[in-house]
Amino acid sequence: MGKADIIKAVKANKPNELPLPSLDFPSSNGQSLPSLFEERLLAGGGEFFFAKSRVEAETYIQSRIKAGEYKYIAGALKSLNTFDLASIQDPHELELLNLSVFEGELGVAENGAIWLSEDRLIHRAAPFITQHLILLIREDQLVDKMHAAYAALRYHDYGHGVFIAGPSKTADIEQSLVVGAHGPKSLLVVMLPTEA
């Protein structure tokens, strides 16, 4: 059988085209997006706080900082920063970072994930090297599903972005879940109202 015969046989035996599956998955079954987001975040080992205003959010974060465990703080809340990410040239210098605070661009209720884009991070490694991570997200930045998130993202505007859902964890060894294994030991998400 020659090449032409093989191609002819393949063309003669092509399966019929089928329509693509629908991506119109059921939504959150009436549960509010913040409530679903909180439920999924807690299931993934994260913590959740709903602030009534940006001032309340900063006060709450400040109260956690006063516990004294965070010496080197960097990120979106400049009034709390003791560490200037913009002054860092070598990412190895981020090893001192105790706490990072970033504002998310988009939250996904179905898995409690938050999208962080490169333009908000300054250093790509910062949310992974820091000992503890706090992410801020507004209520109106939530979508129900990952499909909606990918449709809404403007990821062509920058070179890097990442979804973060919960603190780092592993269950490689004897299937025992260890939280805080390879990155942040904790993740707190502070949700803000739409107008904040």
CSV table of C-alpha atoms in Angstrom, one decimal:
chain,number,residue,atom,x,y,z
A,1,MET,CA,0.0,0.0,0.0
A,2,GLY,CA,1.5,3.3,-1.1
A,3,LYS,CA,1.3,6.7,0.5
A,4,ALA,CA,-1.6,7.8,-1.6
A,5,ASP,CA,-3.6,4.7,-0.7
A,6,ILE,CA,-3.0,5.3,3.0
A,7,ILE,CA,-4.2,8.9,2.8
A,8,LYS,CA,-7.2,7.8,0.8
A,9,ALA,CA,-8.0,5.2,3.4
A,10,VAL,CA,-7.6,7.6,6.3
A,11,LYS,CA,-9.9,10.2,4.6
A,12,ALA,CA,-12.5,7.5,3.9
A,13,ASN,CA,-12.5,6.4,7.6
A,14,LYS,CA,-12.6,9.8,9.3
A,15,PRO,CA,-15.2,9.9,12.1
A,16,ASN,CA,-18.1,12.1,11.8
A,17,GLU,CA,-17.7,15.6,13.3
A,18,LEU,CA,-19.4,16.0,16.7
A,19,PRO,CA,-20.4,19.3,18.3
A,20,LEU,CA,-18.2,20.6,21.0
A,21,PRO,CA,-19.4,20.0,24.6
A,22,SER,CA,-21.3,22.8,26.3
A,23,LEU,CA,-19.3,24.9,28.8
A,24,ASP,CA,-22.5,26.2,30.3
A,25,PHE,CA,-22.0,24.5,33.7
A,26,PRO,CA,-24.5,25.0,36.5
A,27,SER,CA,-23.8,28.0,38.6
A,28,SER,CA,-23.5,28.2,42.4
A,29,ASN,CA,-27.0,26.8,43.0
A,30,GLY,CA,-28.2,30.0,44.6
A,31,GLN,CA,-25.4,30.3,47.1
A,32,SER,CA,-23.9,33.8,47.1
A,33,LEU,CA,-20.5,34.0,45.5
A,34,PRO,CA,-18.8,35.4,48.7
A,35,SER,CA,-20.3,32.5,50.7
A,36,LEU,CA,-19.2,29.9,48.2
A,37,PHE,CA,-15.7,31.5,48.0
A,38,GLU,CA,-15.3,31.4,51.8
A,39,GLU,CA,-16.5,27.8,51.9
A,40,ARG,CA,-14.0,26.7,49.3
A,41,LEU,CA,-11.1,28.8,50.7
A,42,LEU,CA,-11.6,27.3,54.2
A,43,ALA,CA,-11.7,23.8,52.7
A,44,GLY,CA,-8.3,24.5,51.1
A,45,GLY,CA,-6.7,25.6,54.4
A,46,GLY,CA,-7.1,29.3,54.1
A,47,GLU,CA,-8.6,31.9,56.4
A,48,PHE,CA,-11.3,34.4,55.6
A,49,PHE,CA,-12.4,37.8,56.9
A,50,PHE,CA,-15.1,40.0,55.4
A,51,ALA,CA,-14.3,43.6,56.1
A,52,LYS,CA,-17.0,46.3,55.9
A,53,SER,CA,-14.6,48.8,54.6
A,54,ARG,CA,-10.9,49.2,53.6
A,55,VAL,CA,-10.3,50.9,56.9
A,56,GLU,CA,-11.6,47.9,58.8
A,57,ALA,CA,-9.5,45.6,56.6
A,58,GLU,CA,-6.3,47.5,57.4
A,59,THR,CA,-7.3,47.6,61.1
A,60,TYR,CA,-7.9,43.9,61.1
A,61,ILE,CA,-4.6,43.2,59.4
A,62,GLN,CA,-2.8,45.6,61.7
A,63,SER,CA,-4.2,43.7,64.7
A,64,ARG,CA,-2.7,40.5,63.4
A,65,ILE,CA,0.7,42.2,62.8
A,66,LYS,CA,0.8,43.4,66.4
A,67,ALA,CA,1.0,39.8,67.4
A,68,GLY,CA,4.7,40.4,66.7
A,69,GLU,CA,5.5,37.6,64.3
A,70,TYR,CA,5.9,39.7,61.2
A,71,LYS,CA,9.1,41.8,61.1
A,72,TYR,CA,9.5,42.2,57.3
A,73,ILE,CA,6.2,43.2,55.6
A,74,ALA,CA,5.7,44.2,52.0
A,75,GLY,CA,3.0,44.6,49.5
A,76,ALA,CA,-0.2,46.6,48.7
A,77,LEU,CA,-0.7,48.3,52.1
A,78,LYS,CA,2.1,50.8,52.1
A,79,SER,CA,1.2,52.0,55.6
A,80,LEU,CA,2.1,48.6,57.0
A,81,ASN,CA,5.3,48.0,54.9
A,82,THR,CA,8.7,47.6,56.5
A,83,PHE,CA,10.2,46.1,53.4
A,84,ASP,CA,10.3,47.8,50.0
A,85,LEU,CA,9.8,45.3,47.2
A,86,ALA,CA,10.7,47.8,44.5
A,87,SER,CA,14.2,48.2,46.0
A,88,ILE,CA,15.0,44.5,45.7
A,89,GLN,CA,17.2,43.6,42.7
A,90,ASP,CA,18.0,40.0,43.6
A,91,PRO,CA,15.0,37.8,44.5
A,92,HIS,CA,17.2,36.0,47.0
A,93,GLU,CA,16.8,39.1,49.2
A,94,LEU,CA,13.2,38.2,49.6
A,95,GLU,CA,14.1,35.3,51.9
A,96,LEU,CA,13.5,37.7,54.9
A,97,LEU,CA,9.9,38.4,54.0
A,98,ASN,CA,7.5,37.4,56.8
A,99,LEU,CA,4.3,38.8,55.4
A,100,SER,CA,3.2,39.9,52.0
A,101,VAL,CA,-0.1,41.7,51.2
A,102,PHE,CA,-1.4,41.9,47.7
A,103,GLU,CA,-4.6,42.9,46.0
A,104,GLY,CA,-6.1,40.3,43.7
A,105,GLU,CA,-7.5,41.1,40.4
A,106,LEU,CA,-10.1,38.3,40.2
A,107,GLY,CA,-11.5,35.7,42.6
A,108,VAL,CA,-13.1,32.4,41.7
A,109,ALA,CA,-15.9,31.2,44.0
A,110,GLU,CA,-15.8,27.5,42.9
A,111,ASN,CA,-12.3,26.9,44.2
A,112,GLY,CA,-11.4,29.9,46.4
A,113,ALA,CA,-8.6,31.0,44.1
A,114,ILE,CA,-7.4,34.6,43.5
A,115,TRP,CA,-5.6,35.8,40.4
A,116,LEU,CA,-2.5,37.9,40.9
A,117,SER,CA,-1.0,39.6,37.9
A,118,GLU,CA,2.7,40.5,37.5
A,119,ASP,CA,2.0,44.2,37.7
A,120,ARG,CA,0.7,43.9,41.2
A,121,LEU,CA,3.5,41.6,42.5
A,122,ILE,CA,6.6,43.5,41.5
A,123,HIS,CA,8.5,40.2,42.1
A,124,ARG,CA,7.0,37.0,40.8
A,125,ALA,CA,8.6,35.1,43.7
A,126,ALA,CA,7.1,37.3,46.5
A,127,PRO,CA,3.8,35.4,47.1
A,128,PHE,CA,5.7,32.1,47.2
A,129,ILE,CA,8.7,33.0,49.3
A,130,THR,CA,6.9,34.9,52.0
A,131,GLN,CA,6.1,33.1,55.2
A,132,HIS,CA,2.5,34.3,55.3
A,133,LEU,CA,0.3,35.8,52.7
A,134,ILE,CA,-2.7,38.1,52.8
A,135,LEU,CA,-4.8,38.7,49.7
A,136,LEU,CA,-7.4,41.5,49.3
A,137,ILE,CA,-10.3,41.0,46.9
A,138,ARG,CA,-13.4,43.0,46.4
A,139,GLU,CA,-16.8,41.3,46.4
A,140,ASP,CA,-17.5,42.5,42.9
A,141,GLN,CA,-14.3,40.9,41.6
A,142,LEU,CA,-15.7,37.4,42.2
A,143,VAL,CA,-16.8,35.1,39.4
A,144,ASP,CA,-18.5,31.7,39.9
A,145,LYS,CA,-16.4,29.4,37.7
A,146,MET,CA,-12.9,29.2,36.2
A,147,HIS,CA,-14.4,29.5,32.8
A,148,ALA,CA,-15.8,32.9,33.7
A,149,ALA,CA,-12.4,33.8,35.1
A,150,TYR,CA,-10.5,33.0,32.0
A,151,ALA,CA,-13.0,34.9,29.9
A,152,ALA,CA,-12.6,38.0,32.2
A,153,LEU,CA,-8.8,38.0,32.6
A,154,ARG,CA,-6.7,40.5,30.7
A,155,TYR,CA,-3.7,38.3,30.8
A,156,HIS,CA,-2.3,39.5,27.5
A,157,ASP,CA,-1.4,42.8,29.2
A,158,TYR,CA,1.5,41.3,31.2
A,159,GLY,CA,3.9,38.5,31.1
A,160,HIS,CA,3.0,36.6,34.2
A,161,GLY,CA,0.0,35.8,36.4
A,162,VAL,CA,-1.0,33.1,38.8
A,163,PHE,CA,-4.0,31.7,40.6
A,164,ILE,CA,-3.4,31.2,44.3
A,165,ALA,CA,-5.9,29.0,46.3
A,166,GLY,CA,-4.9,28.4,49.9
A,167,PRO,CA,-1.6,28.1,51.7
A,168,SER,CA,1.1,25.8,50.3
A,169,LYS,CA,0.5,22.1,51.1
A,170,THR,CA,1.6,18.6,50.2
A,171,ALA,CA,0.4,15.1,50.9
A,172,ASP,CA,3.2,13.3,49.1
A,173,ILE,CA,4.4,11.4,52.2
A,174,GLU,CA,2.1,8.7,53.4
A,175,GLN,CA,-0.8,10.8,52.2
A,176,SER,CA,-0.6,13.0,55.3
A,177,LEU,CA,-1.6,16.6,54.5
A,178,VAL,CA,1.0,19.1,55.6
A,179,VAL,CA,0.1,22.8,55.3
A,180,GLY,CA,2.9,25.3,54.7
A,181,ALA,CA,5.2,22.8,53.0
A,182,HIS,CA,6.8,24.7,50.1
A,183,GLY,CA,5.6,28.3,50.4
A,184,PRO,CA,3.4,30.5,52.6
A,185,LYS,CA,2.4,28.8,55.8
A,186,SER,CA,-0.8,30.6,55.9
A,187,LEU,CA,-3.2,32.5,53.6
A,188,LEU,CA,-5.7,35.0,54.8
A,189,VAL,CA,-8.2,36.4,52.3
A,190,VAL,CA,-9.7,39.7,53.3
A,191,MET,CA,-12.8,40.4,51.2
A,192,LEU,CA,-13.9,44.0,50.7
A,193,PRO,CA,-17.3,45.4,49.8
A,194,THR,CA,-17.8,46.5,46.2
A,195,GLU,CA,-17.4,50.2,47.0
A,196,ALA,CA,-14.1,49.8,48.9
